[in-house]
PDB file of C-alpha atoms in Angstrom:
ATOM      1  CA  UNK A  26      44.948  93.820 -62.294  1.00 53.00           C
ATOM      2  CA  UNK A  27      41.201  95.163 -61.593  1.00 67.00           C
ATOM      3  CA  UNK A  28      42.190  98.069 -59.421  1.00 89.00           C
ATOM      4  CA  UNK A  29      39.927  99.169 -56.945  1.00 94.00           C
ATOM      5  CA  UNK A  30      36.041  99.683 -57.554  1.00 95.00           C
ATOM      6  CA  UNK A  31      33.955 101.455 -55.268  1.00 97.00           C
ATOM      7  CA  UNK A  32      30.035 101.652 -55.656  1.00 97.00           C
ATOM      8  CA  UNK A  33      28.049 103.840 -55.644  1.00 97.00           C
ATOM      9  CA  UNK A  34      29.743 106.479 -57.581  1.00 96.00           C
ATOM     10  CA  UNK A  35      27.180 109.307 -56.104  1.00 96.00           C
ATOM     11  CA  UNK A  36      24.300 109.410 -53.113  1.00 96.00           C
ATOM     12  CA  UNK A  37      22.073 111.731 -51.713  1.00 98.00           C
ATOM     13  CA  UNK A  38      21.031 111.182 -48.174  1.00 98.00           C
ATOM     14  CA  UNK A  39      19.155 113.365 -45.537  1.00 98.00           C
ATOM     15  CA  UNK A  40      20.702 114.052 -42.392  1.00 98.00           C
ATOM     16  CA  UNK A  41      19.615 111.409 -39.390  1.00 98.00           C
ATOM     17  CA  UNK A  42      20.127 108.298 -42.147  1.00 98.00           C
ATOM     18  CA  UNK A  43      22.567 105.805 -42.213  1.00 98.00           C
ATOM     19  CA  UNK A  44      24.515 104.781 -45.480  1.00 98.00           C
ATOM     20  CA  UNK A  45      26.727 102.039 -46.603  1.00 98.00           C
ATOM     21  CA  UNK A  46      29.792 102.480 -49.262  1.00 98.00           C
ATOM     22  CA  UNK A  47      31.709  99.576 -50.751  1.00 98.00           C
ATOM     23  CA  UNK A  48      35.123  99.074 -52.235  1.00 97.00           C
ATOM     24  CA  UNK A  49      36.418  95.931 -53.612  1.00 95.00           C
ATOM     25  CA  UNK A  50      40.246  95.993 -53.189  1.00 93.00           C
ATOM     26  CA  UNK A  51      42.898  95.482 -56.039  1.00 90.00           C
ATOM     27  CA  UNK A  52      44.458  91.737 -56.631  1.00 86.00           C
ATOM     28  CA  UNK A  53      46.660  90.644 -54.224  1.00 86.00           C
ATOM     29  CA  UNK A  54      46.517  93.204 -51.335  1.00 89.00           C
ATOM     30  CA  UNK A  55      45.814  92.700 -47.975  1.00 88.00           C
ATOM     31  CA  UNK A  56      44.374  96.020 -46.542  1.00 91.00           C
ATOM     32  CA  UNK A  57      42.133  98.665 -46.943  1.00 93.00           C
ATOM     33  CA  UNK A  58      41.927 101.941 -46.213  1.00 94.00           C
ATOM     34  CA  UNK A  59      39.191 104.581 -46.249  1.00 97.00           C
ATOM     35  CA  UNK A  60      39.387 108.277 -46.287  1.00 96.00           C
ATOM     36  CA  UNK A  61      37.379 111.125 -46.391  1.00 97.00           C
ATOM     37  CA  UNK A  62      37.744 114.158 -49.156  1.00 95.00           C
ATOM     38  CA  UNK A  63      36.158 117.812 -48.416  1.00 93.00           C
ATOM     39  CA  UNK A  64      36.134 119.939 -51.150  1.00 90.00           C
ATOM     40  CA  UNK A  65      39.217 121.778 -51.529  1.00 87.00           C
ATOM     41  CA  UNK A  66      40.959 119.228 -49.340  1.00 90.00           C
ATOM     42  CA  UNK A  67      43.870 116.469 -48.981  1.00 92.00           C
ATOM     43  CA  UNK A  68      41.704 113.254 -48.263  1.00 94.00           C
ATOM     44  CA  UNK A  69      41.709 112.665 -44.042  1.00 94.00           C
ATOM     45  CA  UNK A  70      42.083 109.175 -42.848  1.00 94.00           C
ATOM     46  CA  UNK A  71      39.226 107.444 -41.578  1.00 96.00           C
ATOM     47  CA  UNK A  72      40.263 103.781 -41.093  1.00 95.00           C
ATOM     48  CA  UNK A  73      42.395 100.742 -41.967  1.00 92.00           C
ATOM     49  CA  UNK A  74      41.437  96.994 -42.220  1.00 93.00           C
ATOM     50  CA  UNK A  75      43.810  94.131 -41.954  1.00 90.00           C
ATOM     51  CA  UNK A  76      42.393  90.591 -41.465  1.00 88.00           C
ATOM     52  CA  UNK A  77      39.199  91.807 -40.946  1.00 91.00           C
ATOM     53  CA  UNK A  78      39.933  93.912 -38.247  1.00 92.00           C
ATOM     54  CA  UNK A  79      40.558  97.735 -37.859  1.00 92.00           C
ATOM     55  CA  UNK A  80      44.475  98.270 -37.428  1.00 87.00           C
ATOM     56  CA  UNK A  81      44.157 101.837 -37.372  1.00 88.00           C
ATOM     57  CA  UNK A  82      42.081 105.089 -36.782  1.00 92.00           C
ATOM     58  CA  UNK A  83      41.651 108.445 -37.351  1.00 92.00           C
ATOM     59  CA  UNK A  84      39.948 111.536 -35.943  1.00 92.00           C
ATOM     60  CA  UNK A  85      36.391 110.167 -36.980  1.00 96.00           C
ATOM     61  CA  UNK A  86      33.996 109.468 -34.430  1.00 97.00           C
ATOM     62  CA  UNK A  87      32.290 105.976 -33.760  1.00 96.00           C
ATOM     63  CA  UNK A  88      29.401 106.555 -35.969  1.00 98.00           C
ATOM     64  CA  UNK A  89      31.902 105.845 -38.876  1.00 98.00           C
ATOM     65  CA  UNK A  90      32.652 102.101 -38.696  1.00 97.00           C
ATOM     66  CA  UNK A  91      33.846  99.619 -41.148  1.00 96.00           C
ATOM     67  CA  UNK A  92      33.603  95.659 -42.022  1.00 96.00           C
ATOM     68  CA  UNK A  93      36.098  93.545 -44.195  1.00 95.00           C
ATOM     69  CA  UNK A  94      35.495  90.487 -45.545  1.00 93.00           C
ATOM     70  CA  UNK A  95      37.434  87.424 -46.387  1.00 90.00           C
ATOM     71  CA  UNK A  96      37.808  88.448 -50.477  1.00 85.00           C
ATOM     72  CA  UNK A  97      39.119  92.087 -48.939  1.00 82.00           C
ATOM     73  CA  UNK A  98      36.286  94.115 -50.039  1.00 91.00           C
ATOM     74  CA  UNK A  99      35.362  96.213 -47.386  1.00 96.00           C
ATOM     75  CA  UNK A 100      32.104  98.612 -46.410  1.00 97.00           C
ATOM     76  CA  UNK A 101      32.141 102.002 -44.820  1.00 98.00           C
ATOM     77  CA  UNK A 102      29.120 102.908 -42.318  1.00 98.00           C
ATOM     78  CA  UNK A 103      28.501 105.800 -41.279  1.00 98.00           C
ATOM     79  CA  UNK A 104      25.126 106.550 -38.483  1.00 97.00           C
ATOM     80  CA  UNK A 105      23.274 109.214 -38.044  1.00 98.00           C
ATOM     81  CA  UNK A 106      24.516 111.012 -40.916  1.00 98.00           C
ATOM     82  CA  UNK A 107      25.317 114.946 -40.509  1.00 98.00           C
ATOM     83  CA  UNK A 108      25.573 117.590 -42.669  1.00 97.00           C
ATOM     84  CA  UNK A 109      29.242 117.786 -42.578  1.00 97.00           C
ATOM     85  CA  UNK A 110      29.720 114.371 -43.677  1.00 98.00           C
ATOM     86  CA  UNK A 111      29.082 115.177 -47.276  1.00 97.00           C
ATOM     87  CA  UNK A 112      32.144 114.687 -48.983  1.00 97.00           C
ATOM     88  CA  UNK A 113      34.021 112.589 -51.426  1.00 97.00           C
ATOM     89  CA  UNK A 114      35.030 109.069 -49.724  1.00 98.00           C
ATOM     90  CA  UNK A 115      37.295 107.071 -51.270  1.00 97.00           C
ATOM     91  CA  UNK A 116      38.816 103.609 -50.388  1.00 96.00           C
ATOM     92  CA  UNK A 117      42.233 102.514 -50.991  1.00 94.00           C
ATOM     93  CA  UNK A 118      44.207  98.886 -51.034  1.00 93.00           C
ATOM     94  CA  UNK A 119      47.721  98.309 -50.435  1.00 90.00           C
ATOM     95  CA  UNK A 120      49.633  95.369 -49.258  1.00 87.00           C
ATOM     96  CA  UNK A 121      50.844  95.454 -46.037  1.00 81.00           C
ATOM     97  CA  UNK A 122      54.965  94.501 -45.641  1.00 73.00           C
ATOM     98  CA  UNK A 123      56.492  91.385 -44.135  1.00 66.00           C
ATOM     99  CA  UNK A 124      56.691  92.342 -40.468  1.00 65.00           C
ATOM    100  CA  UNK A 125      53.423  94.679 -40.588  1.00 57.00           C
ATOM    101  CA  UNK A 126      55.840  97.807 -41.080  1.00 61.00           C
ATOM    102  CA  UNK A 127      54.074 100.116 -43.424  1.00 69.00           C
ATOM    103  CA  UNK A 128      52.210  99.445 -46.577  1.00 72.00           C
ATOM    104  CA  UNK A 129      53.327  99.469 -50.269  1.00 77.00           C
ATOM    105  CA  UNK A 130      51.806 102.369 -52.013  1.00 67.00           C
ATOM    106  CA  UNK A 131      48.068 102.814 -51.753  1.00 81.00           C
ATOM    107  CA  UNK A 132      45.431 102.354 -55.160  1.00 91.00           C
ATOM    108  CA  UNK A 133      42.742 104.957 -54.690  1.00 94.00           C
ATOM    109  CA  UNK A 134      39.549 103.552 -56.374  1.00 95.00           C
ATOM    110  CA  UNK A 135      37.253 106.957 -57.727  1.00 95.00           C
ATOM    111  CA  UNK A 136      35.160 107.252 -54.884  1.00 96.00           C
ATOM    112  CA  UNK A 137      32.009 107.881 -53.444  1.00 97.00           C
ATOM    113  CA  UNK A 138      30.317 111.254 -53.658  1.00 97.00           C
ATOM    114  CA  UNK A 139      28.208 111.640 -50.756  1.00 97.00           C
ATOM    115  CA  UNK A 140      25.789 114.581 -50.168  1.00 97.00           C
ATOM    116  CA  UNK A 141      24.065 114.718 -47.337  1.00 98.00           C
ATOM    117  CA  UNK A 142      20.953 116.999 -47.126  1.00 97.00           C
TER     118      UNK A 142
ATOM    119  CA  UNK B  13      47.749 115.811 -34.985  1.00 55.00           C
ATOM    120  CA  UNK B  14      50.579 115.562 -37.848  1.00 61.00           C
ATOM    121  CA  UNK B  15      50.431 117.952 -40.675  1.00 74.00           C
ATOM    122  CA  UNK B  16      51.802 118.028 -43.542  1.00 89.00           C
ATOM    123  CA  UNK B  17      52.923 121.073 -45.060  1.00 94.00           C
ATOM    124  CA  UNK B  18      52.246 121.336 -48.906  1.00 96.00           C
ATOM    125  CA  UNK B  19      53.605 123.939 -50.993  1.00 96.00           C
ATOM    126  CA  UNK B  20      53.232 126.042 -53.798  1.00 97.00           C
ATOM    127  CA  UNK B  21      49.076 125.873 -52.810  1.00 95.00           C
ATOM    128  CA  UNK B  22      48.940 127.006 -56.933  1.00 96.00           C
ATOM    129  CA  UNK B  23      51.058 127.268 -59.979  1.00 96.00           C
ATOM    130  CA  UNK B  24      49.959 129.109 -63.276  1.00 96.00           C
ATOM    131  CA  UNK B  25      52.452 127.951 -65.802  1.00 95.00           C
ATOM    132  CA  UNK B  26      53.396 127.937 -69.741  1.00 96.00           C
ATOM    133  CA  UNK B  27      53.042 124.674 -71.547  1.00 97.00           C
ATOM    134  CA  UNK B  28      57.278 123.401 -71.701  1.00 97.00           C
ATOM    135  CA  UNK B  29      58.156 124.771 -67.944  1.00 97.00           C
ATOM    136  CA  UNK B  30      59.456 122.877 -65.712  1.00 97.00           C
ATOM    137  CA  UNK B  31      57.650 122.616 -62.133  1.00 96.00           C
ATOM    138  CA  UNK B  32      58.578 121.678 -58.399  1.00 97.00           C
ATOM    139  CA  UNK B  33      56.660 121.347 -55.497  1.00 97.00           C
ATOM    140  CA  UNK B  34      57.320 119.859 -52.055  1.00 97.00           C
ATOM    141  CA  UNK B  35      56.124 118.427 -48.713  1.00 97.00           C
ATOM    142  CA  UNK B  36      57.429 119.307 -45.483  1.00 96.00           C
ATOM    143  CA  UNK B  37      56.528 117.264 -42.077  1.00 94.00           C
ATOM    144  CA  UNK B  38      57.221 117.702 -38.562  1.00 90.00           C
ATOM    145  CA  UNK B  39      57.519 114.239 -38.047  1.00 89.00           C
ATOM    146  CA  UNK B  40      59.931 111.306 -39.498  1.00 91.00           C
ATOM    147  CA  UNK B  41      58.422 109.689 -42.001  1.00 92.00           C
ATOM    148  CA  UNK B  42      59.563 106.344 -43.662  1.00 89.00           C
ATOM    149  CA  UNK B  43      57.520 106.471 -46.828  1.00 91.00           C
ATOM    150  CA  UNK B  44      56.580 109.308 -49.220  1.00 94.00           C
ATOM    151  CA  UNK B  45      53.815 108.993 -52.298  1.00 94.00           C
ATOM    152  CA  UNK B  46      52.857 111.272 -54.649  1.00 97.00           C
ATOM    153  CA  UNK B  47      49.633 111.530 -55.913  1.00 96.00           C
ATOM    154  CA  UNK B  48      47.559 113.356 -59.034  1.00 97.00           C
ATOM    155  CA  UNK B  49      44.045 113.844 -58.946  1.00 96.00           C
ATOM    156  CA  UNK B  50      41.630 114.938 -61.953  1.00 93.00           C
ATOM    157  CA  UNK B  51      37.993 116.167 -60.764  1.00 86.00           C
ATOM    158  CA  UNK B  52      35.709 113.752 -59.826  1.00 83.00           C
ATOM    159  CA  UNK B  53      38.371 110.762 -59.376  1.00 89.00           C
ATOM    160  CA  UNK B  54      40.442 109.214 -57.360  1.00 92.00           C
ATOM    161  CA  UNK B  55      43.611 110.317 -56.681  1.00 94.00           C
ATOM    162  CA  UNK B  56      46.165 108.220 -58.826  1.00 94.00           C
ATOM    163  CA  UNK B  57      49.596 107.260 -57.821  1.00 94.00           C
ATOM    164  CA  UNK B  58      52.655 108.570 -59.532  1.00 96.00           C
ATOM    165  CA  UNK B  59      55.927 107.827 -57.147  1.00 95.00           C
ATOM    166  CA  UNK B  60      56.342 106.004 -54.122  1.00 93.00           C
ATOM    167  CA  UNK B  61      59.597 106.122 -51.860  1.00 94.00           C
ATOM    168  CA  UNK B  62      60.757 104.104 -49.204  1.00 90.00           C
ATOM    169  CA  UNK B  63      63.948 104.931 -48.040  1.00 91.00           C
ATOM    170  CA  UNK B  64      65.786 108.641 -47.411  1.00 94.00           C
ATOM    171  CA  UNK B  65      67.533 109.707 -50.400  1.00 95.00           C
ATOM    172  CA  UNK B  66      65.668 108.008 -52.935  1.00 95.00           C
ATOM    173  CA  UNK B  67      65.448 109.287 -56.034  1.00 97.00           C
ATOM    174  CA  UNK B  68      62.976 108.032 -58.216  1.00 96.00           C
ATOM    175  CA  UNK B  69      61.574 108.956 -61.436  1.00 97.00           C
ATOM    176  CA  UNK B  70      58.532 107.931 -63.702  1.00 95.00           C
ATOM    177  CA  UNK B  71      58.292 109.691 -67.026  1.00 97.00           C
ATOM    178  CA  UNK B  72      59.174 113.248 -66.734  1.00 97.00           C
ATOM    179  CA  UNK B  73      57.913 112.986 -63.093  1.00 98.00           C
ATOM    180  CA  UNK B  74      61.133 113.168 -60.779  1.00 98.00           C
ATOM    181  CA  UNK B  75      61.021 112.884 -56.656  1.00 98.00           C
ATOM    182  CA  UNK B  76      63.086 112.353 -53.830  1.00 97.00           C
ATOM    183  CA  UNK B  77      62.956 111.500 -50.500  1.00 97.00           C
ATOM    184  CA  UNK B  78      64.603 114.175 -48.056  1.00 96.00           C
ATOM    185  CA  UNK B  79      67.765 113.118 -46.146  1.00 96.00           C
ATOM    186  CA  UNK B  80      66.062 114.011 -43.030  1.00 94.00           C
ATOM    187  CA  UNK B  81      62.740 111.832 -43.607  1.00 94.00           C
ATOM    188  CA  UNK B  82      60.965 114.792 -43.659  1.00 94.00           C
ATOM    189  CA  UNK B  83      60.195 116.269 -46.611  1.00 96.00           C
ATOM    190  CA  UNK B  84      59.789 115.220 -50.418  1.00 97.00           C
ATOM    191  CA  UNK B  85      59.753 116.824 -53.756  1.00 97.00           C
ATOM    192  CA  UNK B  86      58.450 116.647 -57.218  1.00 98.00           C
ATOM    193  CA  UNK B  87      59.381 117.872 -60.221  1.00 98.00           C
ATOM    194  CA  UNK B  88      58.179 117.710 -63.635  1.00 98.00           C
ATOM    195  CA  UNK B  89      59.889 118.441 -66.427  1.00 97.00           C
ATOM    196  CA  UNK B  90      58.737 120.053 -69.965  1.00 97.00           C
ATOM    197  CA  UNK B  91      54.800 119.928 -68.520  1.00 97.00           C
ATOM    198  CA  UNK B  92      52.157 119.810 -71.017  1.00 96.00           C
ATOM    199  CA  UNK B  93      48.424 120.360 -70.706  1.00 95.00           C
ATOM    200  CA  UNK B  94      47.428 117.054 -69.306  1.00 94.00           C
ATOM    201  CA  UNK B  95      49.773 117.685 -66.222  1.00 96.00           C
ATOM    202  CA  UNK B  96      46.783 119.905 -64.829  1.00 96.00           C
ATOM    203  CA  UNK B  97      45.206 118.613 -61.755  1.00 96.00           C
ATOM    204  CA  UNK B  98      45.742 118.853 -58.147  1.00 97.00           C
ATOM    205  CA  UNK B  99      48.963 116.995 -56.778  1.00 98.00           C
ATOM    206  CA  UNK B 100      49.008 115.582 -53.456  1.00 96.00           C
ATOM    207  CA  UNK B 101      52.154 114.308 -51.152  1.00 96.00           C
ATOM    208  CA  UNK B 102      51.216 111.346 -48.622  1.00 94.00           C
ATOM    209  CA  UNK B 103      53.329 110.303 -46.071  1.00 92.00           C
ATOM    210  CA  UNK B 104      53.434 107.463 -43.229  1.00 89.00           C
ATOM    211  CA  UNK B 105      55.024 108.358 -40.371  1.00 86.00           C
ATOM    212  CA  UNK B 106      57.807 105.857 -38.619  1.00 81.00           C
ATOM    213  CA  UNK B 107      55.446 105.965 -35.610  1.00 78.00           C
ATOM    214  CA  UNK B 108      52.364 104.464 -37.210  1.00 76.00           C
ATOM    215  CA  UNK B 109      52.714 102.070 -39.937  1.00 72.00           C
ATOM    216  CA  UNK B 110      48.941 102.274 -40.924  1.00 77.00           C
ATOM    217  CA  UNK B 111      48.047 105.332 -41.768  1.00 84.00           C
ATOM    218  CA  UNK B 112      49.122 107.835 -44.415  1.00 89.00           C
ATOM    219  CA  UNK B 113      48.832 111.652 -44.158  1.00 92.00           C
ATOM    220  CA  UNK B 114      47.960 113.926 -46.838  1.00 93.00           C
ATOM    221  CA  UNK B 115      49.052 117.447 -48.220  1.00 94.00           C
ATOM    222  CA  UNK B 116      46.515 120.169 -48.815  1.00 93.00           C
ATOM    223  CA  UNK B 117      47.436 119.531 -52.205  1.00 95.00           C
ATOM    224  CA  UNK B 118      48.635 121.858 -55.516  1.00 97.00           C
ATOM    225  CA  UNK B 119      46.640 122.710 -58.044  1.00 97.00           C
ATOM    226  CA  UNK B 120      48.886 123.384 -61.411  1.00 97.00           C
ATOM    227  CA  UNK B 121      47.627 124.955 -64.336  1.00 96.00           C
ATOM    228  CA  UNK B 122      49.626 124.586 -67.621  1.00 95.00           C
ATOM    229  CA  UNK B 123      48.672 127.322 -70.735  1.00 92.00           C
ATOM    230  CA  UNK B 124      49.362 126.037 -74.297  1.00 89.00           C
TER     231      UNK B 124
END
């Protein structure tokens, strides 16, 4: 088992960029999910991949958008970055069960620590 | 949107207590996980439960899944200093299988 790896581990943008996070998933699972950590806070869904397509959305707007690819890494986007958006992001695998019915328990990978400025 | 409500917020305890903390939803949910997280890191799974009434346990880590679908609990037993870090509850609810929501968290602090 490799887990999951996200890179980087830390970034400093300025407000108005754009920036790209990766995660490669854990052996054998089938989705991926991303999330978003304030400080202080429970992590709040962003998005989840299946098949290389979104399957599911949160309360993020369209700014934050996602790609997975055939080896189920996957790549968080996020446009015209704000202030707010600095947080800890964090990507998570899981493997979806036989009739798409909910997921076996996520694997967080560390995370991203994003600071916008 | 669905919250989950995650209590105690803190615990301050002595090193050999036991501890128990719980989730409580408004929705049914048809899993519950159970998460710790150490500063800086991911959070790391402890227990996962799939079906009400489950009782599950991992180590000195105990939790169940409520009767009702929803709520969960976990208790540790005898806790030691590595135990500190912030504990999170996730659940997915029975009305969208692709998402997980997560508890504010508890933040437990064990004194030798």
């Amino acid at each position: 088992e490799t887990g999951v790896t996200q890179s980087p581990t830390h970034l400093i943008k300025t407000r108005g960029q754009q920036v790209t996070l990766r995660c490669s998933s854990q052996s054998g699972h089938n989705t991926v999910s991303w999330y978003q950590q304030a400080l202080g806070q429970g992590p709040q869904f962003i998005f989840q991949y299946y098949r290389e397509e979104e399957n599911g959305r949160g309360n993020f707007p369209p700014r934050f958008s996602g790609l997975q690819f055939p080896n189920y890494s996957s790549e968080l986007n996020v446009n015209a970055l704000e202030l707010d958006d600095s947080a800890l992001y964090l990507c998570a695998s899981s493997l979806l069960r036989q009739g798409g019915n909910g997921n076996y328990g996520y694997t967080f990978g560390s995370g991203t620590r994003l600071t916008v400025v | 949107g669905q919250q989950l409500n995650q209590s105690p917020q803190s615990m301050f305890i002595q090193e050999g207590e036991d501890v128990s903390m719980n989730c409580t939803s408004s929705s049914i949910f048809n899993t519950w996980l159970w998460y710790k997280q150490d500063p800086g890191e991911g959070p790391v799974l402890l227990i996962a439960l799939y079906k009400a009434g489950e009782l599950t346990s991992n180590g000195r880590l105990t939790a169940q899944f409520g009767i009702t679908r929803k709520d969960s609990f976990l208790n540790i037993s005898a806790s030691i200093p590595s135990d500190v870090g912030i504990y999170f509850c996730a659940g997915q609810p029975s009305y969208n299988f692709n998402k997980f929501y997560f508890g504010s968290g508890t933040k437990l602090n064990v004194k030798p």
